[in-house]
Amino acid sequence: MSAGAHSFWQAAWKRLKKNKGAISGLIVIGISILVAVFCYFIAPDSSPYANRIILEIDGEKPGFRQTLLKVRKDREVPSTGFFSRLMNGKEDPYYYVPITSYEEKGDSLIAQKFIDEGVSERQAYARTQLPAEPVVNKTYVLGTDSYGRDILSRLIVGTRISLSVGLITVIISISIGLLLGSLAGYYRGRTDEIIMWFINVIWSIPTLLLVFAITLALGKGFWQVFIAVGLTMWVNVARLVRGQVMAVRELEYIEATRALGFSDARAIARHIWPNIIGPVMVIAASNFASAIVIEAGLSFLGVGVQPPQPSWGLMIKENYNFIITNNPMIALAPGFAIMLLVLAFNLLGNGLRDALNVRGRVS
């Protein structure tokens, strides 16, 4: 990196640090990344997808407390290593049975299993079925969903899905947009006309309609959402890059690369792209926020991430009927999470635009 480029990025970082909104967004994004990476170590429910179902305690309000009895599963649950737990969580070695009271009698434990408000059932368990400390008290900070799963845990694990969709989408959209936009802006003429015709065709199709078509072609699922959303968001990048490349290619140092006999690929990759990285970073932040919203919308409509994976949009779909009851937080919590993360990326994008002086740097 040249001294000029180094000083430019230093100055941009100083300007960015003065923008409180951008720094706030950056902090939220940084925390979200840490939560996404270590979600299974942070979440109270560390089972895969935070999918510990206890139907008897469904739809409970935030702060709900319940006494649970841990009962060993009939089969041996394999131990989980650090990296396996980091990626996929740890399977519960116990069943969790909600109880109202219990007493120990000899080699048995007699418990009143909670069925519903004011309804319980007497059950006996042999000590061999139970661990050394079989009774635990759990507090559900954000309550439970319609399947009795911990909302907070699913919200935490859902952070990984939202950030993953945003990251892969941005990589796909930037890669395609940067390539096609550079070709159109650098070669102009017939190449520009063909690429712009293709861009206008894609631009004319509503985003959700195009995503539906791609999803139906690829099938529903986790990775399909990445590809479907990414293939619909490159158009903005391509149009921006085309305009930036058209402006930069007329500058003297690009003319010098031609005079020195450098290849077009080298001129674009080594001399043009580094000088248009500012606008690309701004639109990448915007696309990241848009991808999170689109993924949530697709999951809400049932064509995105599939159960039991805890997508925020899917959580809203599963529990939106609680909004009109006395427990709206079940559906509102993932909505607030989406709003906060999208706001953070938009604040960061605005800060980057001002810090990099996008509007006045390349003209």
Coordinates of C-alpha atoms in Angstrom, one line a residue:
M1 CA 0.0 0.0 0.0
S2 CA 1.4 3.4 -1.0
A3 CA 1.9 6.2 1.5
G4 CA -0.9 8.2 -0.1
A5 CA -3.3 5.4 0.1
H6 CA -2.3 4.7 3.7
S7 CA -2.8 8.3 4.7
F8 CA -6.2 8.4 2.9
W9 CA -7.5 5.4 5.0
Q10 CA -6.1 6.9 8.2
A11 CA -8.0 10.2 7.5
A12 CA -11.1 8.2 6.6
W13 CA -10.9 6.3 9.9
K14 CA -10.5 9.5 11.8
R15 CA -13.6 11.0 10.1
L16 CA -15.6 7.7 10.8
K17 CA -14.6 7.8 14.5
K18 CA -16.2 11.2 14.8
N19 CA -19.6 9.9 13.5
K20 CA -21.3 8.6 16.7
G21 CA -24.1 6.9 14.7
A22 CA -21.6 4.9 12.5
I23 CA -19.5 3.9 15.6
S24 CA -22.7 2.8 17.4
G25 CA -23.6 0.7 14.3
L26 CA -20.1 -0.7 14.2
I27 CA -20.3 -1.7 17.9
V28 CA -23.7 -3.4 17.4
I29 CA -22.4 -5.3 14.3
G30 CA -19.2 -6.3 16.2
I31 CA -21.3 -7.7 19.1
S32 CA -23.6 -9.5 16.7
I33 CA -20.6 -11.2 15.0
L34 CA -19.3 -12.4 18.4
V35 CA -22.8 -13.6 19.3
A36 CA -23.2 -15.4 15.9
V37 CA -19.8 -17.1 16.3
F38 CA -20.2 -18.3 19.9
C39 CA -24.0 -18.6 19.9
Y40 CA -24.1 -22.1 21.2
F41 CA -21.8 -21.2 24.1
I42 CA -23.9 -18.1 25.0
A43 CA -27.5 -19.4 24.5
P44 CA -29.2 -20.9 27.6
D45 CA -30.4 -23.7 25.3
S46 CA -27.2 -25.1 23.5
S47 CA -29.0 -27.9 21.7
P48 CA -28.8 -27.9 17.8
Y49 CA -30.9 -24.9 16.5
A50 CA -31.9 -24.2 20.2
N51 CA -34.7 -26.7 19.5
R52 CA -35.4 -28.0 23.1
I53 CA -39.2 -28.5 22.9
I54 CA -41.3 -28.6 26.1
L55 CA -44.9 -28.4 24.9
E56 CA -46.3 -28.0 28.4
I57 CA -44.8 -24.5 28.8
D58 CA -45.6 -23.0 25.4
G59 CA -46.4 -19.3 25.0
E60 CA -45.1 -18.1 28.4
K61 CA -44.3 -14.5 29.1
P62 CA -40.8 -13.0 29.5
G63 CA -39.3 -13.7 32.9
F64 CA -41.3 -17.0 33.3
R65 CA -39.7 -19.5 35.8
Q66 CA -40.1 -23.2 35.7
T67 CA -38.8 -26.1 37.7
L68 CA -37.5 -28.9 35.4
L69 CA -36.6 -32.5 36.1
K70 CA -33.7 -33.9 34.0
V71 CA -34.3 -37.5 32.9
R72 CA -31.6 -39.4 31.0
K73 CA -32.3 -40.4 27.5
D74 CA -32.7 -44.1 26.7
R75 CA -29.6 -44.0 24.4
E76 CA -26.1 -42.8 25.0
V77 CA -25.6 -39.3 23.7
P78 CA -22.1 -38.9 22.2
S79 CA -19.8 -36.3 23.7
T80 CA -19.3 -33.1 21.7
G81 CA -15.9 -31.5 21.0
F82 CA -15.3 -27.7 21.1
F83 CA -15.5 -27.2 17.3
S84 CA -18.5 -29.4 16.8
R85 CA -20.3 -27.5 19.5
L86 CA -19.2 -24.2 18.1
M87 CA -20.7 -25.1 14.7
N88 CA -23.8 -27.2 15.6
G89 CA -24.4 -27.1 19.3
K90 CA -24.6 -30.0 21.7
E91 CA -27.3 -32.6 21.9
D92 CA -29.1 -32.7 25.2
P93 CA -28.3 -35.9 27.1
Y94 CA -31.6 -35.4 29.1
Y95 CA -35.3 -35.0 28.6
Y96 CA -36.6 -31.9 30.5
V97 CA -39.8 -32.6 32.3
P98 CA -41.6 -29.6 33.9
I99 CA -42.7 -30.3 37.5
T100 CA -44.5 -28.5 40.2
S101 CA -43.1 -30.4 43.2
Y102 CA -41.1 -33.6 44.0
E103 CA -40.0 -35.8 46.8
E104 CA -37.4 -38.5 47.1
K105 CA -38.4 -42.0 48.4
G106 CA -35.7 -44.6 48.6
D107 CA -34.3 -45.2 45.2
S108 CA -37.1 -43.3 43.5
L109 CA -38.1 -39.7 42.9
I110 CA -41.8 -38.9 42.9
A111 CA -42.7 -35.8 40.9
Q112 CA -45.9 -33.9 40.1
K113 CA -45.5 -33.3 36.3
F114 CA -46.9 -30.0 35.2
I115 CA -49.5 -30.4 32.5
D116 CA -51.3 -27.1 32.5
E117 CA -52.3 -24.3 34.9
G118 CA -53.6 -26.1 38.0
V119 CA -53.3 -29.5 36.4
S120 CA -50.5 -32.0 37.3
E121 CA -49.8 -35.7 37.0
R122 CA -47.9 -37.9 39.5
Q123 CA -44.9 -39.7 38.1
A124 CA -42.2 -41.9 39.6
Y125 CA -38.6 -42.1 38.3
A126 CA -35.8 -44.5 39.3
R127 CA -32.6 -42.8 40.5
T128 CA -30.8 -44.6 37.8
Q129 CA -32.7 -42.5 35.3
L130 CA -31.6 -39.3 36.8
P131 CA -28.3 -37.4 37.1
A132 CA -26.7 -36.5 40.5
E133 CA -28.6 -33.2 40.6
P134 CA -31.8 -33.9 38.7
V135 CA -33.8 -30.7 39.4
V136 CA -33.1 -27.3 37.9
N137 CA -34.8 -24.0 37.9
K138 CA -34.9 -22.2 34.6
T139 CA -35.8 -18.6 33.9
Y140 CA -36.9 -17.8 30.4
V141 CA -35.9 -14.2 30.0
L142 CA -37.9 -13.6 26.8
G143 CA -40.5 -16.3 27.4
T144 CA -41.2 -19.4 25.4
D145 CA -42.7 -19.9 21.9
S146 CA -45.6 -22.0 20.8
Y147 CA -43.5 -25.1 21.1
G148 CA -42.1 -24.3 24.6
R149 CA -38.7 -23.4 23.2
D150 CA -36.6 -20.6 24.8
I151 CA -37.1 -17.4 22.7
L152 CA -33.8 -15.9 23.9
S153 CA -31.8 -18.9 22.8
R154 CA -33.4 -19.0 19.4
L155 CA -32.9 -15.3 19.0
I156 CA -29.2 -15.7 19.7
V157 CA -28.7 -18.7 17.3
G158 CA -30.8 -16.8 14.7
T159 CA -28.1 -14.1 14.6
R160 CA -25.8 -16.5 12.9
I161 CA -28.3 -17.2 10.1
S162 CA -29.1 -13.5 9.5
L163 CA -25.4 -12.5 9.4
S164 CA -24.5 -15.5 7.2
V165 CA -27.2 -14.7 4.7
G166 CA -26.0 -11.1 4.6
L167 CA -22.3 -12.0 4.2
I168 CA -22.8 -14.6 1.5
T169 CA -25.3 -12.3 -0.3
V170 CA -22.8 -9.4 -0.3
I171 CA -20.0 -11.6 -1.5
I172 CA -22.1 -12.9 -4.4
S173 CA -23.6 -9.5 -5.3
I174 CA -20.2 -7.7 -5.1
S175 CA -18.5 -10.4 -7.2
I176 CA -21.0 -10.3 -10.0
G177 CA -21.7 -6.6 -9.9
L178 CA -18.0 -5.7 -9.8
L179 CA -17.2 -7.9 -12.7
L180 CA -20.0 -6.9 -15.0
G181 CA -19.9 -3.2 -14.0
S182 CA -16.2 -3.0 -14.7
L183 CA -16.5 -4.7 -18.1
A184 CA -19.4 -2.3 -19.1
G185 CA -17.6 0.8 -17.8
Y186 CA -14.2 0.0 -19.1
Y187 CA -15.0 -1.3 -22.6
R188 CA -18.1 0.7 -23.3
G189 CA -19.6 0.4 -26.7
R190 CA -21.2 -2.9 -27.6
T191 CA -20.1 -4.6 -24.4
D192 CA -21.7 -1.8 -22.3
E193 CA -25.0 -2.1 -24.3
I194 CA -25.3 -5.8 -23.8
I195 CA -24.6 -5.7 -20.1
M196 CA -26.9 -2.7 -19.5
W197 CA -29.7 -4.5 -21.4
F198 CA -29.3 -7.5 -19.1
I199 CA -29.1 -5.2 -16.0
N200 CA -32.3 -3.4 -17.1
V201 CA -34.1 -6.7 -17.6
I202 CA -33.2 -7.9 -14.1
W203 CA -33.9 -4.4 -12.7
S204 CA -37.5 -4.6 -14.1
I205 CA -38.4 -7.8 -12.3
P206 CA -39.6 -7.2 -8.7
T207 CA -37.0 -8.5 -6.2
L208 CA -39.3 -10.8 -4.3
L209 CA -40.7 -12.3 -7.5
L210 CA -37.2 -13.0 -8.8
V211 CA -36.3 -14.5 -5.4
F212 CA -39.4 -16.7 -5.5
A213 CA -38.5 -18.0 -9.0
I214 CA -34.9 -18.8 -8.0
T215 CA -36.0 -20.4 -4.8
L216 CA -38.5 -22.6 -6.6
A217 CA -35.8 -23.6 -9.1
L218 CA -33.2 -24.4 -6.4
G219 CA -35.6 -25.6 -3.7
K220 CA -36.3 -24.3 -0.2
G221 CA -33.5 -24.3 2.4
F222 CA -30.6 -22.6 4.1
W223 CA -28.0 -22.4 1.2
Q224 CA -30.7 -21.8 -1.4
V225 CA -31.6 -18.5 0.3
F226 CA -28.0 -17.3 0.1
I227 CA -27.9 -17.9 -3.6
A228 CA -31.4 -16.6 -4.4
V229 CA -30.9 -13.3 -2.5
G230 CA -27.4 -12.8 -3.8
L231 CA -28.4 -13.2 -7.4
T232 CA -31.0 -10.5 -7.1
M233 CA -28.8 -7.8 -5.4
W234 CA -25.9 -7.4 -7.8
V235 CA -27.7 -5.0 -10.1
N236 CA -27.2 -2.0 -7.8
V237 CA -23.5 -2.8 -7.5
A238 CA -23.1 -3.2 -11.3
R239 CA -24.7 0.1 -12.1
L240 CA -22.6 1.9 -9.4
V241 CA -19.4 0.3 -10.5
R242 CA -20.0 1.0 -14.2
G243 CA -20.4 4.7 -13.5
Q244 CA -17.3 4.8 -11.3
V245 CA -15.2 2.9 -13.8
M246 CA -16.3 5.2 -16.6
A247 CA -15.1 8.2 -14.6
V248 CA -11.8 6.7 -13.5
R249 CA -10.8 5.2 -16.9
E250 CA -10.3 8.7 -18.3
L251 CA -7.8 9.7 -15.7
E252 CA -4.1 10.1 -16.6
Y253 CA -2.8 7.2 -14.6
I254 CA -5.1 4.8 -16.4
E255 CA -3.9 6.2 -19.7
A256 CA -0.4 5.6 -18.5
T257 CA -1.1 1.9 -17.9
R258 CA -2.2 1.6 -21.5
A259 CA 0.9 3.3 -22.7
L260 CA 3.1 1.0 -20.7
G261 CA 1.3 -2.0 -22.3
F262 CA -0.4 -3.3 -19.1
S263 CA -3.2 -5.7 -19.8
D264 CA -6.8 -4.6 -19.3
A265 CA -7.3 -7.1 -16.5
R266 CA -4.3 -5.6 -14.6
A267 CA -5.5 -2.0 -15.2
I268 CA -8.9 -2.9 -13.8
A269 CA -7.9 -5.1 -10.9
R270 CA -4.7 -3.2 -9.7
H271 CA -5.5 0.4 -10.6
I272 CA -9.2 1.0 -11.0
W273 CA -10.8 -1.2 -8.3
P274 CA -8.6 0.2 -5.4
N275 CA -9.8 3.7 -6.3
I276 CA -13.5 2.8 -6.4
I277 CA -13.5 0.7 -3.2
G278 CA -15.2 3.5 -1.2
P279 CA -18.5 3.5 -3.0
V280 CA -18.5 -0.3 -3.2
M281 CA -18.1 -0.5 0.6
V282 CA -21.0 1.8 1.1
I283 CA -23.3 -0.2 -1.2
A284 CA -22.1 -3.4 0.4
A285 CA -23.3 -2.2 3.8
S286 CA -26.6 -1.2 2.3
N287 CA -27.0 -4.6 0.6
F288 CA -26.1 -6.4 3.9
A289 CA -29.1 -4.7 5.5
S290 CA -31.4 -5.4 2.6
A291 CA -30.4 -9.0 2.6
I292 CA -31.3 -9.4 6.2
V293 CA -34.8 -8.0 5.6
I294 CA -35.3 -10.0 2.4
E295 CA -34.3 -13.3 4.2
A296 CA -36.6 -12.5 7.1
G297 CA -39.5 -11.8 4.6
L298 CA -38.8 -15.1 2.7
S299 CA -38.7 -17.1 5.9
F300 CA -41.9 -15.4 7.1
L301 CA -43.6 -16.5 3.8
G302 CA -42.3 -20.0 4.2
V303 CA -39.9 -20.1 1.3
G304 CA -36.7 -19.2 3.1
V305 CA -34.9 -21.0 6.0
Q306 CA -36.9 -24.1 7.0
P307 CA -37.7 -25.3 10.5
P308 CA -36.3 -26.1 13.0
Q309 CA -33.6 -23.5 12.1
P310 CA -34.2 -20.3 14.1
S311 CA -34.5 -17.6 11.4
W312 CA -35.8 -14.4 12.8
G313 CA -38.4 -14.2 10.1
L314 CA -39.5 -17.8 10.7
M315 CA -39.8 -17.0 14.4
I316 CA -42.2 -14.1 13.6
K317 CA -44.2 -16.4 11.3
E318 CA -44.5 -19.1 14.0
N319 CA -45.6 -16.7 16.7
Y320 CA -47.3 -13.7 15.1
N321 CA -50.7 -14.8 16.3
F322 CA -49.5 -14.0 19.9
I323 CA -49.3 -10.3 18.9
I324 CA -53.1 -9.9 19.5
T325 CA -53.0 -11.9 22.7
N326 CA -51.5 -10.9 26.1
N327 CA -48.0 -12.1 25.1
P328 CA -46.9 -10.1 22.0
M329 CA -43.1 -10.2 23.0
I330 CA -42.8 -13.7 21.4
A331 CA -43.2 -12.2 17.9
L332 CA -41.9 -8.7 18.7
A333 CA -38.5 -9.8 20.0
P334 CA -37.2 -11.1 16.6
G335 CA -38.8 -8.1 14.9
F336 CA -36.8 -5.8 17.2
A337 CA -33.6 -7.8 16.5
I338 CA -34.1 -7.4 12.7
M339 CA -34.7 -3.6 13.2
L340 CA -31.6 -3.2 15.3
L341 CA -29.2 -5.0 13.0
V342 CA -30.6 -3.4 9.9
L343 CA -30.3 0.0 11.5
A344 CA -26.7 -0.7 12.5
F345 CA -25.7 -1.5 8.9
N346 CA -27.5 1.5 7.6
L347 CA -25.8 3.8 10.1
L348 CA -22.4 2.3 9.3
G349 CA -23.1 2.7 5.5
N350 CA -24.0 6.4 6.0
G351 CA -20.9 6.9 8.1
L352 CA -18.7 5.2 5.5
R353 CA -20.2 7.4 2.8
D354 CA -19.2 10.5 4.7
A355 CA -15.8 9.2 5.9
L356 CA -14.7 8.1 2.4
N357 CA -16.2 11.3 0.8
V358 CA -17.8 9.1 -1.8
R359 CA -19.7 11.9 -3.6
G360 CA -16.6 14.0 -4.2
R361 CA -13.7 11.6 -4.3
V362 CA -14.0 10.1 -7.8
S363 CA -15.5 12.5 -10.4

